[in-house]
Amino acid sequence: MTEPLIYELSSPGRCGVLLPELDVPETALPEGLLRDDLDLPEVSEVQVIRHFVKLSTLNYSIDKGFYPLGSCTMKYNPKVNEDAARLPGLAGLHPLVDEQDAQGALAMMYHLQGWLAEIAGFAGCSLQPAAGAQGEFAGLLMIRAYHLDRGDTKRTRILIPNSAHGTNPASVTMAGFEAVELPSDENGDVDLEALRVACDDTVAGMMITVPSTLGLFEVHLPEVIELVHACGGLMYMDGANMNAMMGVLKPGEIGFDVQHYNLHKTFSTPHGGGGPGSGPVAVNEKLLPFLPGPIAGVVEEASGDDEAPLYGWVMPEKSIGRLKAFHGNFGMIIRAFTYIRIHGGTGLKAVSQYAVLNANYLLSQLRDTYTVPHDRFCGHEFVIEGHWKDAPGVHALDISKRLMDYGLHPPTNYFPLIVPEALMIEPTETEPKETLDAFVEVMKTIAREAHEDPELLHSAPHVTPVGRVDEVLAAKQLALCCVPIPDWSARTELKTDLA
Ligand SMILES: *Cc1c(COP(=O)(O)O)cnc(C)c1O
């Protein structure tokens, strides 16, 4: 049975809603506001429900299957976080309510600030930034404010290794600095010679992703930090990859001055599909006065052991200002609070240990089949090359599209840019060994297909409602309305599935 489109189900006069009786005087609409003809489908309630439920099951999500999208930490988000975020006292709290009537929420934010700072070894934290990239922006504005506060106006450059996340140079430019790219050496680490040459008194700081987007822990980190500090720059750590390091390494303790976290990665708040995110920033003593604010603080100490302190909003003394309406993405803050509270210190350490173990297990199973550009112990993710000399014409994109035929979400493609045909794989700690083994099986099958029947890969995916789109055309002629799905009738496997 070919699946009809909602428009094809339309039958004149059929109606899915019962409008209530008119309870106001009837008046004519002004001339020209009513269309004679509006081309909407006329369908019954059950047809509408089935249409949308069917569409919803076509969506891929972490609740449906393995999602090894490198750099994104698509771990499973425990449902208890959702329960907490929906508690009426939290979900219904108005952001303009008086501080004394929001003591619970303020206490929660105060503790989360403290826990995040402690996890990474910093002195203070602001929950304002709405995403990792905004956390980066906040950190850079603080670095600038710090130098200007000391009357040092020549520091206009930020150093960035070429293995950095793409948002890093963008944030640097937005904050008004010049981004200076540093090459990587043959092992994928920062080229120390190039760093030495770049360090001078125009350097405001360095922004480095740890582990890097190659999934590698920078082996020269102590030397890198020392060189940048020696020339008067500050060290920014992109902490979106904290999933590899919790309970193992505290960036603030080894000399970093500022970092951001991605609550929507490491701390299991749901993401994808555009948000919302949360990218708190943490800093050492040097930058504490510059934090974006207001932040949650204790405004009156507890009067006795059984009493709670009074919490309120505090503006850091030399704050770079407010970055977000109200108090950050509060729903994400509740979810991260719940996640950290439930795991505790030992639990978070186990999270990172399993994330790294899972990634290294996958790497060990795939390195004989795929080229690994920097083959060494990896962090929570790793990068392989999606091409073979003896399978010309097969690209990383073909492998990703073919993975969809096997019901799996593809890894990140063509990033980082310094690896040809990059496939960046991040299994996360929440996947059982059975899932990892199944993924390895599929990856090996696809490698075999690439050599024996490359056309199978070029024409993939075969089982999705929409086949391979022309990405250039799709971007130029974006169709956001309900249009007939191309080649639907030719997509035989899906049809059987839905029939
Ligand atoms: C995801 C990510 C970012 C950006 O975070 P957003 O919340 O998407 O803005 C920055 N750096 C790294 C290393 C990341 O993985």
Short mmCIF file of C-alpha atoms and ligand atoms in Angstrom, two decimals:
data_model
loop_
_atom_site.label_atom_id
_atom_site.label_comp_id
_atom_site.label_asym_id
_atom_site.label_seq_id
_atom_site.Cartn_x
_atom_site.Cartn_y
_atom_site.Cartn_z
CA MET A 1 0.00 0.00 0.00
CA THR A 2 1.44 3.36 -0.98
CA GLU A 3 1.31 5.74 1.93
CA PRO A 4 -1.03 8.62 1.00
CA LEU A 5 -0.05 12.17 1.82
CA ILE A 6 -2.27 14.12 4.16
CA TYR A 7 -3.40 16.23 1.17
CA GLU A 8 -4.44 13.12 -0.70
CA LEU A 9 -6.65 12.04 2.21
CA SER A 10 -8.64 15.24 1.96
CA SER A 11 -12.36 14.83 1.37
CA PRO A 12 -14.69 17.85 1.03
CA GLY A 13 -16.58 18.58 4.21
CA ARG A 14 -14.60 16.23 6.43
CA CYS A 15 -13.63 17.94 9.65
CA GLY A 16 -11.39 17.08 12.60
CA VAL A 17 -12.57 19.69 15.08
CA LEU A 18 -15.86 20.83 16.54
CA LEU A 19 -15.83 24.58 17.02
CA PRO A 20 -17.79 25.84 20.05
CA GLU A 21 -21.04 27.72 19.59
CA LEU A 22 -20.54 31.39 18.78
CA ASP A 23 -20.88 33.33 22.04
CA VAL A 24 -20.21 36.84 20.72
CA PRO A 25 -22.24 38.90 18.27
CA GLU A 26 -21.56 37.95 14.68
CA THR A 27 -19.85 40.66 12.65
CA ALA A 28 -18.56 40.70 9.11
CA LEU A 29 -14.79 40.66 8.63
CA PRO A 30 -13.29 43.72 6.94
CA GLU A 31 -13.23 43.50 3.16
CA GLY A 32 -10.28 41.61 1.72
CA LEU A 33 -9.31 39.62 4.84
CA LEU A 34 -11.16 36.47 3.91
CA ARG A 35 -9.83 34.20 1.21
CA ASP A 36 -12.36 32.37 -0.91
CA ASP A 37 -10.12 29.45 -1.17
CA LEU A 38 -7.55 28.09 1.29
CA ASP A 39 -5.91 24.90 0.18
CA LEU A 40 -5.90 22.99 3.47
CA PRO A 41 -6.68 19.29 3.66
CA GLU A 42 -10.10 18.42 5.02
CA VAL A 43 -9.49 15.41 7.22
CA SER A 44 -10.86 13.76 10.35
CA GLU A 45 -9.22 13.81 13.77
CA VAL A 46 -7.94 10.24 13.53
CA GLN A 47 -6.31 10.98 10.19
CA VAL A 48 -4.52 13.99 11.62
CA ILE A 49 -3.35 12.04 14.68
CA ARG A 50 -2.04 9.17 12.55
CA HIS A 51 -0.32 11.59 10.19
CA PHE A 52 1.63 13.32 12.94
CA VAL A 53 2.36 10.18 14.96
CA LYS A 54 3.76 8.58 11.80
CA LEU A 55 5.93 11.62 11.17
CA SER A 56 7.16 11.57 14.76
CA THR A 57 8.31 7.97 14.44
CA LEU A 58 10.41 8.96 11.42
CA ASN A 59 12.47 11.26 13.63
CA TYR A 60 15.71 9.78 14.88
CA SER A 61 16.56 10.41 18.52
CA ILE A 62 18.75 9.12 21.32
CA ASP A 63 15.67 7.41 22.79
CA LYS A 64 15.36 5.43 19.56
CA GLY A 65 18.90 4.33 18.84
CA PHE A 66 22.68 4.74 18.83
CA TYR A 67 23.79 8.28 18.09
CA PRO A 68 27.60 8.40 17.74
CA LEU A 69 27.69 12.02 16.56
CA GLY A 70 31.23 13.05 17.51
CA SER A 71 31.71 16.33 19.35
CA CYS A 72 28.05 16.38 20.40
CA THR A 73 28.05 13.89 23.32
CA MET A 74 24.66 12.45 22.47
CA LYS A 75 24.38 10.48 25.69
CA TYR A 76 21.10 9.18 27.03
CA ASN A 77 19.28 11.79 29.11
CA PRO A 78 17.82 10.13 32.23
CA LYS A 79 14.08 10.69 32.53
CA VAL A 80 14.38 11.68 36.18
CA ASN A 81 15.88 14.96 34.93
CA GLU A 82 12.63 15.55 33.09
CA ASP A 83 10.56 14.84 36.19
CA ALA A 84 12.58 17.41 38.11
CA ALA A 85 12.30 20.04 35.40
CA ARG A 86 8.52 19.58 35.37
CA LEU A 87 8.00 20.00 39.13
CA PRO A 88 5.30 22.68 39.27
CA GLY A 89 7.21 24.81 41.79
CA LEU A 90 10.11 25.05 39.34
CA ALA A 91 8.41 24.90 35.96
CA GLY A 92 5.79 27.48 36.99
CA LEU A 93 8.16 29.89 38.71
CA HIS A 94 8.00 33.35 37.15
CA PRO A 95 11.45 34.80 36.41
CA LEU A 96 10.44 38.17 37.88
CA VAL A 97 9.27 36.74 41.22
CA ASP A 98 10.81 38.35 44.33
CA GLU A 99 14.07 36.80 45.52
CA GLN A 100 12.55 35.74 48.84
CA ASP A 101 9.90 33.78 46.98
CA ALA A 102 12.44 31.99 44.79
CA GLN A 103 14.82 30.75 47.47
CA GLY A 104 14.68 27.13 46.28
CA ALA A 105 15.54 28.01 42.70
CA LEU A 106 18.29 30.40 43.82
CA ALA A 107 19.76 27.77 46.15
CA MET A 108 19.78 25.28 43.30
CA MET A 109 21.57 27.70 40.98
CA TYR A 110 24.03 28.63 43.73
CA HIS A 111 24.90 24.97 44.32
CA LEU A 112 25.17 24.19 40.62
CA GLN A 113 27.58 27.12 40.18
CA GLY A 114 29.66 25.69 43.03
CA TRP A 115 29.62 22.11 41.75
CA LEU A 116 30.60 23.10 38.22
CA ALA A 117 33.44 25.24 39.56
CA GLU A 118 34.59 22.35 41.75
CA ILE A 119 34.39 19.74 38.96
CA ALA A 120 36.87 21.77 36.90
CA GLY A 121 38.89 23.35 39.73
CA PHE A 122 37.77 26.97 39.41
CA ALA A 123 36.85 29.73 41.89
CA GLY A 124 33.47 30.79 40.50
CA CYS A 125 30.92 30.22 37.79
CA SER A 126 28.08 31.97 35.96
CA LEU A 127 25.15 30.03 34.52
CA GLN A 128 24.07 32.77 32.11
CA PRO A 129 25.42 31.67 28.71
CA ALA A 130 22.77 29.93 26.63
CA ALA A 131 25.17 27.70 24.68
CA GLY A 132 28.77 26.59 24.49
CA ALA A 133 29.52 29.23 21.89
CA GLN A 134 28.07 31.96 24.12
CA GLY A 135 30.21 30.64 26.99
CA GLU A 136 33.25 31.06 24.74
CA PHE A 137 32.14 34.59 23.89
CA ALA A 138 31.70 35.36 27.62
CA GLY A 139 35.16 33.97 28.41
CA LEU A 140 36.78 36.07 25.71
CA LEU A 141 35.01 39.24 26.86
CA MET A 142 36.33 38.53 30.36
CA ILE A 143 39.87 38.07 29.02
CA ARG A 144 39.57 41.41 27.23
CA ALA A 145 38.11 43.14 30.30
CA TYR A 146 40.96 41.73 32.41
CA HIS A 147 43.68 43.15 30.17
CA LEU A 148 41.95 46.51 29.73
CA ASP A 149 41.45 46.73 33.50
CA ARG A 150 45.24 46.52 33.87
CA GLY A 151 45.63 49.26 31.27
CA ASP A 152 47.13 46.80 28.75
CA THR A 153 45.62 47.73 25.40
CA LYS A 154 47.97 46.04 22.93
CA ARG A 155 46.65 42.50 23.39
CA THR A 156 44.53 41.92 20.31
CA ARG A 157 45.33 38.32 19.32
CA ILE A 158 44.00 34.96 20.49
CA LEU A 159 45.91 31.80 19.55
CA ILE A 160 43.89 28.78 18.39
CA PRO A 161 45.23 25.35 17.39
CA ASN A 162 43.87 24.10 14.05
CA SER A 163 42.33 21.12 15.87
CA ALA A 164 39.92 23.49 17.68
CA HIS A 165 36.15 23.37 17.46
CA GLY A 166 34.76 25.64 14.72
CA THR A 167 32.99 27.90 17.18
CA ASN A 168 36.34 28.95 18.73
CA PRO A 169 37.64 31.19 15.92
CA ALA A 170 34.11 32.51 15.38
CA SER A 171 33.78 33.56 19.04
CA VAL A 172 37.25 35.12 18.95
CA THR A 173 36.30 37.23 15.95
CA MET A 174 32.95 38.22 17.45
CA ALA A 175 34.69 39.34 20.63
CA GLY A 176 36.82 41.70 18.53
CA PHE A 177 40.09 39.76 18.64
CA GLU A 178 42.20 38.47 15.79
CA ALA A 179 42.27 34.66 15.63
CA VAL A 180 45.76 33.28 15.01
CA GLU A 181 45.79 29.67 13.87
CA LEU A 182 48.47 27.34 15.19
CA PRO A 183 49.43 24.21 13.24
CA SER A 184 49.38 20.73 14.79
CA ASP A 185 52.46 18.52 14.76
CA GLU A 186 52.46 15.06 13.18
CA ASN A 187 50.98 13.53 16.34
CA GLY A 188 48.00 15.89 16.35
CA ASP A 189 49.34 17.99 19.26
CA VAL A 190 50.05 21.72 19.27
CA ASP A 191 53.25 22.53 17.36
CA LEU A 192 55.33 23.98 20.21
CA GLU A 193 57.79 25.73 17.90
CA ALA A 194 54.97 27.59 16.16
CA LEU A 195 53.52 28.50 19.56
CA ARG A 196 56.87 29.86 20.75
CA VAL A 197 57.10 32.08 17.65
CA ALA A 198 53.51 33.34 18.08
CA CYS A 199 53.85 34.27 21.77
CA ASP A 200 54.46 37.97 22.31
CA ASP A 201 52.94 40.92 24.17
CA THR A 202 50.08 41.25 21.68
CA VAL A 203 48.67 37.86 22.73
CA ALA A 204 45.57 38.22 24.90
CA GLY A 205 45.31 34.49 25.39
CA MET A 206 44.96 31.06 23.90
CA MET A 207 41.83 29.04 23.38
CA ILE A 208 42.29 25.30 23.32
CA THR A 209 39.86 22.39 23.19
CA VAL A 210 40.82 19.53 25.55
CA PRO A 211 40.63 16.76 24.52
CA SER A 212 40.97 18.22 21.03
CA THR A 213 38.45 17.62 18.27
CA LEU A 214 40.72 14.76 17.20
CA GLY A 215 39.74 13.15 20.51
CA LEU A 216 43.34 13.44 21.68
CA PHE A 217 44.64 14.67 24.98
CA GLU A 218 47.23 17.37 24.27
CA VAL A 219 50.53 15.95 25.52
CA HIS A 220 52.30 19.32 25.69
CA LEU A 221 49.62 20.95 27.82
CA PRO A 222 51.93 22.02 30.71
CA GLU A 223 54.42 23.61 28.26
CA VAL A 224 51.60 25.27 26.31
CA ILE A 225 50.14 26.85 29.45
CA GLU A 226 53.55 27.98 30.63
CA LEU A 227 54.46 29.59 27.29
CA VAL A 228 51.19 31.55 27.06
CA HIS A 229 51.30 32.68 30.68
CA ALA A 230 54.95 33.70 30.27
CA CYS A 231 53.99 36.18 27.56
CA GLY A 232 51.15 37.58 29.67
CA GLY A 233 48.25 35.79 27.95
CA LEU A 234 45.42 33.92 29.65
CA MET A 235 44.41 30.32 28.96
CA TYR A 236 40.85 29.50 27.85
CA MET A 237 39.81 25.86 27.84
CA ASP A 238 36.92 24.85 25.67
CA GLY A 239 35.32 22.45 28.15
CA ALA A 240 32.62 21.03 25.88
CA ASN A 241 34.58 17.77 26.06
CA MET A 242 34.50 17.50 29.88
CA ASN A 243 32.86 14.11 29.43
CA ALA A 244 36.38 12.75 29.01
CA MET A 245 37.81 14.27 32.18
CA MET A 246 35.41 14.51 35.11
CA GLY A 247 36.99 13.36 38.36
CA VAL A 248 40.28 12.80 36.55
CA LEU A 249 41.64 16.24 35.65
CA LYS A 250 40.70 19.71 36.90
CA PRO A 251 41.67 22.27 34.24
CA GLY A 252 41.68 25.10 36.82
CA GLU A 253 44.32 23.25 38.82
CA ILE A 254 46.76 22.89 35.93
CA GLY A 255 46.71 26.59 35.06
CA PHE A 256 43.66 27.35 32.93
CA ASP A 257 42.10 30.72 33.73
CA VAL A 258 38.64 30.22 32.28
CA GLN A 259 36.52 27.54 30.63
CA HIS A 260 32.95 26.85 29.62
CA TYR A 261 30.90 23.68 30.04
CA ASN A 262 28.19 22.33 27.80
CA LEU A 263 25.40 21.25 30.14
CA HIS A 264 23.64 19.90 27.05
CA LYS A 265 26.52 17.52 26.44
CA THR A 266 28.34 16.47 29.60
CA PHE A 267 25.47 16.96 32.02
CA SER A 268 22.79 15.20 30.03
CA THR A 269 20.38 17.95 29.21
CA PRO A 270 18.67 17.07 25.92
CA HIS A 271 19.84 18.79 22.75
CA GLY A 272 19.69 18.59 19.02
CA GLY A 273 17.18 20.17 16.74
CA GLY A 274 18.43 23.60 17.67
CA GLY A 275 18.37 23.80 21.42
CA PRO A 276 17.95 24.91 24.08
CA GLY A 277 21.48 24.73 25.39
CA SER A 278 23.38 25.96 28.40
CA GLY A 279 27.06 26.94 28.47
CA PRO A 280 28.10 28.11 31.94
CA VAL A 281 31.54 29.73 32.30
CA ALA A 282 33.91 29.18 35.22
CA VAL A 283 36.98 31.23 36.12
CA ASN A 284 39.89 31.40 38.56
CA GLU A 285 40.40 34.18 41.14
CA LYS A 286 41.91 36.52 38.51
CA LEU A 287 38.73 36.67 36.46
CA LEU A 288 36.18 36.32 39.26
CA PRO A 289 35.22 40.03 39.30
CA PHE A 290 34.46 39.94 35.56
CA LEU A 291 31.93 37.07 35.46
CA PRO A 292 28.70 37.77 33.55
CA GLY A 293 25.90 38.41 35.98
CA PRO A 294 23.86 38.58 37.99
CA ILE A 295 24.77 35.26 39.56
CA ALA A 296 23.19 33.47 42.51
CA GLY A 297 24.91 34.34 45.80
CA VAL A 298 24.48 34.17 49.56
CA VAL A 299 23.34 37.62 50.67
CA GLU A 300 22.90 36.73 54.33
CA GLU A 301 24.63 33.87 56.11
CA ALA A 302 22.49 31.29 57.92
CA SER A 303 21.72 32.33 61.49
CA GLY A 304 22.02 28.81 62.89
CA ASP A 305 22.89 25.26 61.93
CA ASP A 306 19.30 24.40 61.06
CA GLU A 307 18.70 27.58 59.09
CA ALA A 308 19.28 28.14 55.38
CA PRO A 309 21.19 31.20 54.22
CA LEU A 310 19.35 33.89 52.28
CA TYR A 311 20.12 33.68 48.58
CA GLY A 312 19.88 36.55 46.13
CA TRP A 313 21.21 37.98 42.89
CA VAL A 314 24.71 39.35 43.03
CA MET A 315 26.48 41.36 40.32
CA PRO A 316 30.24 40.67 40.20
CA GLU A 317 32.19 43.85 40.81
CA LYS A 318 33.56 44.41 37.29
CA SER A 319 31.09 42.18 35.46
CA ILE A 320 31.12 42.11 31.66
CA GLY A 321 27.36 42.44 32.12
CA ARG A 322 24.28 40.42 31.36
CA LEU A 323 24.39 37.91 28.52
CA LYS A 324 20.93 36.44 28.63
CA ALA A 325 17.41 37.51 29.43
CA PHE A 326 16.51 36.49 32.98
CA HIS A 327 18.73 33.76 34.43
CA GLY A 328 19.98 31.48 31.66
CA ASN A 329 18.08 28.49 30.35
CA PHE A 330 16.63 27.55 33.72
CA GLY A 331 15.09 24.23 32.61
CA MET A 332 18.54 23.01 31.58
CA ILE A 333 19.97 24.17 34.89
CA ILE A 334 17.43 22.02 36.79
CA ARG A 335 18.24 18.98 34.65
CA ALA A 336 22.01 19.35 35.11
CA PHE A 337 21.55 19.90 38.86
CA THR A 338 19.53 16.69 39.07
CA TYR A 339 22.06 14.75 37.03
CA ILE A 340 25.05 15.86 39.13
CA ARG A 341 23.17 15.39 42.43
CA ILE A 342 22.24 11.83 41.51
CA HIS A 343 25.71 10.84 40.27
CA GLY A 344 27.83 12.49 42.94
CA GLY A 345 31.60 12.73 42.57
CA THR A 346 32.28 9.02 42.15
CA GLY A 347 29.42 8.68 39.69
CA LEU A 348 30.70 11.51 37.50
CA LYS A 349 34.17 10.01 37.52
CA ALA A 350 32.68 6.69 36.39
CA VAL A 351 30.82 8.53 33.60
CA SER A 352 34.11 9.81 32.19
CA GLN A 353 35.90 6.51 32.66
CA TYR A 354 33.20 4.61 30.76
CA ALA A 355 33.00 7.27 28.05
CA VAL A 356 36.75 6.90 27.42
CA LEU A 357 36.59 3.11 27.70
CA ASN A 358 33.75 2.87 25.18
CA ALA A 359 35.57 5.11 22.69
CA ASN A 360 38.81 3.15 23.01
CA TYR A 361 36.93 -0.13 22.64
CA LEU A 362 35.33 1.02 19.39
CA LEU A 363 38.67 2.33 18.13
CA SER A 364 40.30 -1.02 18.89
CA GLN A 365 37.60 -2.84 16.90
CA LEU A 366 37.70 -0.51 13.89
CA ARG A 367 41.41 0.25 13.41
CA ASP A 368 42.04 -2.78 11.21
CA THR A 369 39.25 -1.83 8.82
CA TYR A 370 39.52 1.97 8.71
CA THR A 371 42.50 4.33 8.58
CA VAL A 372 43.09 6.05 11.92
CA PRO A 373 45.06 9.26 11.30
CA HIS A 374 46.46 9.64 14.84
CA ASP A 375 46.31 6.16 16.26
CA ARG A 376 46.88 6.44 19.99
CA PHE A 377 44.87 6.19 23.21
CA CYS A 378 41.88 8.44 22.65
CA GLY A 379 39.61 10.45 24.90
CA HIS A 380 35.82 10.15 24.70
CA GLU A 381 35.85 10.20 20.88
CA PHE A 382 38.10 9.45 17.94
CA VAL A 383 38.46 10.20 14.25
CA ILE A 384 38.81 7.71 11.40
CA GLU A 385 39.07 8.26 7.64
CA GLY A 386 36.07 7.27 5.54
CA HIS A 387 37.88 6.25 2.36
CA TRP A 388 40.18 3.55 1.02
CA LYS A 389 42.78 3.61 -1.75
CA ASP A 390 41.35 0.39 -3.20
CA ALA A 391 37.77 1.66 -3.18
CA PRO A 392 38.04 4.81 -5.28
CA GLY A 393 34.96 6.98 -5.36
CA VAL A 394 33.71 6.00 -1.91
CA HIS A 395 33.60 8.92 0.51
CA ALA A 396 32.85 9.47 4.19
CA LEU A 397 29.42 10.79 3.21
CA ASP A 398 28.57 7.50 1.45
CA ILE A 399 29.44 5.56 4.60
CA SER A 400 27.28 7.85 6.72
CA LYS A 401 24.30 7.57 4.38
CA ARG A 402 24.63 3.79 4.28
CA LEU A 403 24.65 3.68 8.12
CA MET A 404 21.12 5.11 7.99
CA ASP A 405 19.99 2.02 6.08
CA TYR A 406 21.07 -0.01 9.09
CA GLY A 407 19.02 2.19 11.42
CA LEU A 408 21.97 4.03 12.93
CA HIS A 409 22.69 7.73 13.20
CA PRO A 410 25.85 8.66 11.28
CA PRO A 411 28.94 10.01 13.02
CA THR A 412 30.04 13.60 12.46
CA ASN A 413 31.28 14.04 8.88
CA TYR A 414 34.15 16.11 7.48
CA PHE A 415 35.13 17.48 10.87
CA PRO A 416 37.76 18.14 12.08
CA LEU A 417 38.89 19.74 8.84
CA ILE A 418 42.50 18.63 9.24
CA VAL A 419 41.61 14.97 8.57
CA PRO A 420 40.61 14.00 5.01
CA GLU A 421 37.19 12.31 4.80
CA ALA A 422 36.88 12.53 8.59
CA LEU A 423 34.34 10.47 10.49
CA MET A 424 34.25 11.50 14.12
CA ILE A 425 32.81 8.85 16.43
CA GLU A 426 31.68 9.41 20.02
CA PRO A 427 29.85 6.46 21.59
CA THR A 428 29.34 8.01 25.09
CA GLU A 429 29.22 6.07 28.33
CA THR A 430 25.53 5.26 28.16
CA GLU A 431 25.82 2.61 25.41
CA PRO A 432 25.99 -1.06 26.39
CA LYS A 433 28.62 -3.33 24.81
CA GLU A 434 25.94 -5.01 22.65
CA THR A 435 25.25 -1.70 20.88
CA LEU A 436 28.95 -1.03 20.35
CA ASP A 437 29.45 -4.51 18.90
CA ALA A 438 26.46 -4.11 16.60
CA PHE A 439 27.87 -0.79 15.36
CA VAL A 440 31.27 -2.42 14.68
CA GLU A 441 29.56 -5.20 12.71
CA VAL A 442 27.73 -2.65 10.55
CA MET A 443 30.87 -0.55 10.00
CA LYS A 444 32.73 -3.66 8.85
CA THR A 445 29.87 -4.69 6.58
CA ILE A 446 29.85 -1.22 5.01
CA ALA A 447 33.62 -1.40 4.45
CA ARG A 448 33.08 -4.69 2.62
CA GLU A 449 30.24 -3.23 0.56
CA ALA A 450 32.44 -0.23 -0.33
CA HIS A 451 34.85 -2.60 -2.04
CA GLU A 452 32.38 -5.08 -3.53
CA ASP A 453 29.33 -3.00 -4.42
CA PRO A 454 30.13 0.72 -4.11
CA GLU A 455 26.89 1.68 -5.89
CA LEU A 456 25.01 0.49 -2.81
CA LEU A 457 26.76 3.23 -0.85
CA HIS A 458 26.46 5.92 -3.51
CA SER A 459 22.70 5.51 -3.72
CA ALA A 460 22.14 5.23 0.05
CA PRO A 461 20.08 5.80 2.09
CA HIS A 462 17.46 3.44 0.70
CA VAL A 463 15.02 3.02 3.57
CA THR A 464 14.39 6.61 4.65
CA PRO A 465 11.34 8.52 3.35
CA VAL A 466 13.65 10.98 1.62
CA GLY A 467 16.68 9.63 -0.19
CA ARG A 468 19.95 11.44 -0.68
CA VAL A 469 19.17 15.10 -1.02
CA ASP A 470 21.07 17.47 -3.21
CA GLU A 471 22.41 19.54 -0.34
CA VAL A 472 23.23 22.58 -2.45
CA LEU A 473 19.81 22.63 -4.04
CA ALA A 474 18.10 21.93 -0.72
CA ALA A 475 19.81 24.93 0.83
CA LYS A 476 18.91 27.18 -2.10
CA GLN A 477 15.35 26.02 -2.64
CA LEU A 478 14.33 25.33 0.90
CA ALA A 479 10.87 23.75 1.01
CA LEU A 480 9.46 24.05 4.50
CA CYS A 481 5.83 23.39 3.66
CA CYS A 482 4.14 20.09 3.05
CA VAL A 483 5.18 19.05 -0.44
CA PRO A 484 4.91 15.66 -2.07
CA ILE A 485 7.88 13.61 -0.96
CA PRO A 486 10.13 12.90 -3.95
CA ASP A 487 10.27 9.30 -5.15
CA TRP A 488 8.10 8.08 -2.29
CA SER A 489 6.62 5.33 -4.46
CA ALA A 490 10.10 4.11 -5.39
CA ARG A 491 11.18 3.69 -1.79
CA THR A 492 10.02 0.12 -1.55
CA GLU A 493 11.56 -0.98 1.71
CA LEU A 494 9.95 1.80 3.72
CA LYS A 495 6.60 1.20 2.10
CA THR A 496 6.59 -2.40 3.26
CA ASP A 497 7.60 -1.20 6.65
CA LEU A 498 4.67 1.18 6.94
CA ALA A 499 2.11 -1.04 5.23
C1 LIG B 1 29.61 21.61 20.92
C2 LIG B 1 30.90 22.30 21.07
C3 LIG B 1 30.97 23.70 21.14
C4 LIG B 1 29.79 24.62 20.92
O1 LIG B 1 28.72 24.42 21.78
P1 LIG B 1 27.27 24.96 21.37
O2 LIG B 1 26.45 24.73 22.58
O3 LIG B 1 26.85 24.16 20.20
O4 LIG B 1 27.40 26.40 21.04
C5 LIG B 1 32.21 24.26 21.35
N1 LIG B 1 33.31 23.51 21.46
C6 LIG B 1 33.28 22.15 21.39
C7 LIG B 1 34.55 21.36 21.55
C8 LIG B 1 32.08 21.51 21.19
O5 LIG B 1 32.07 20.17 21.10
#
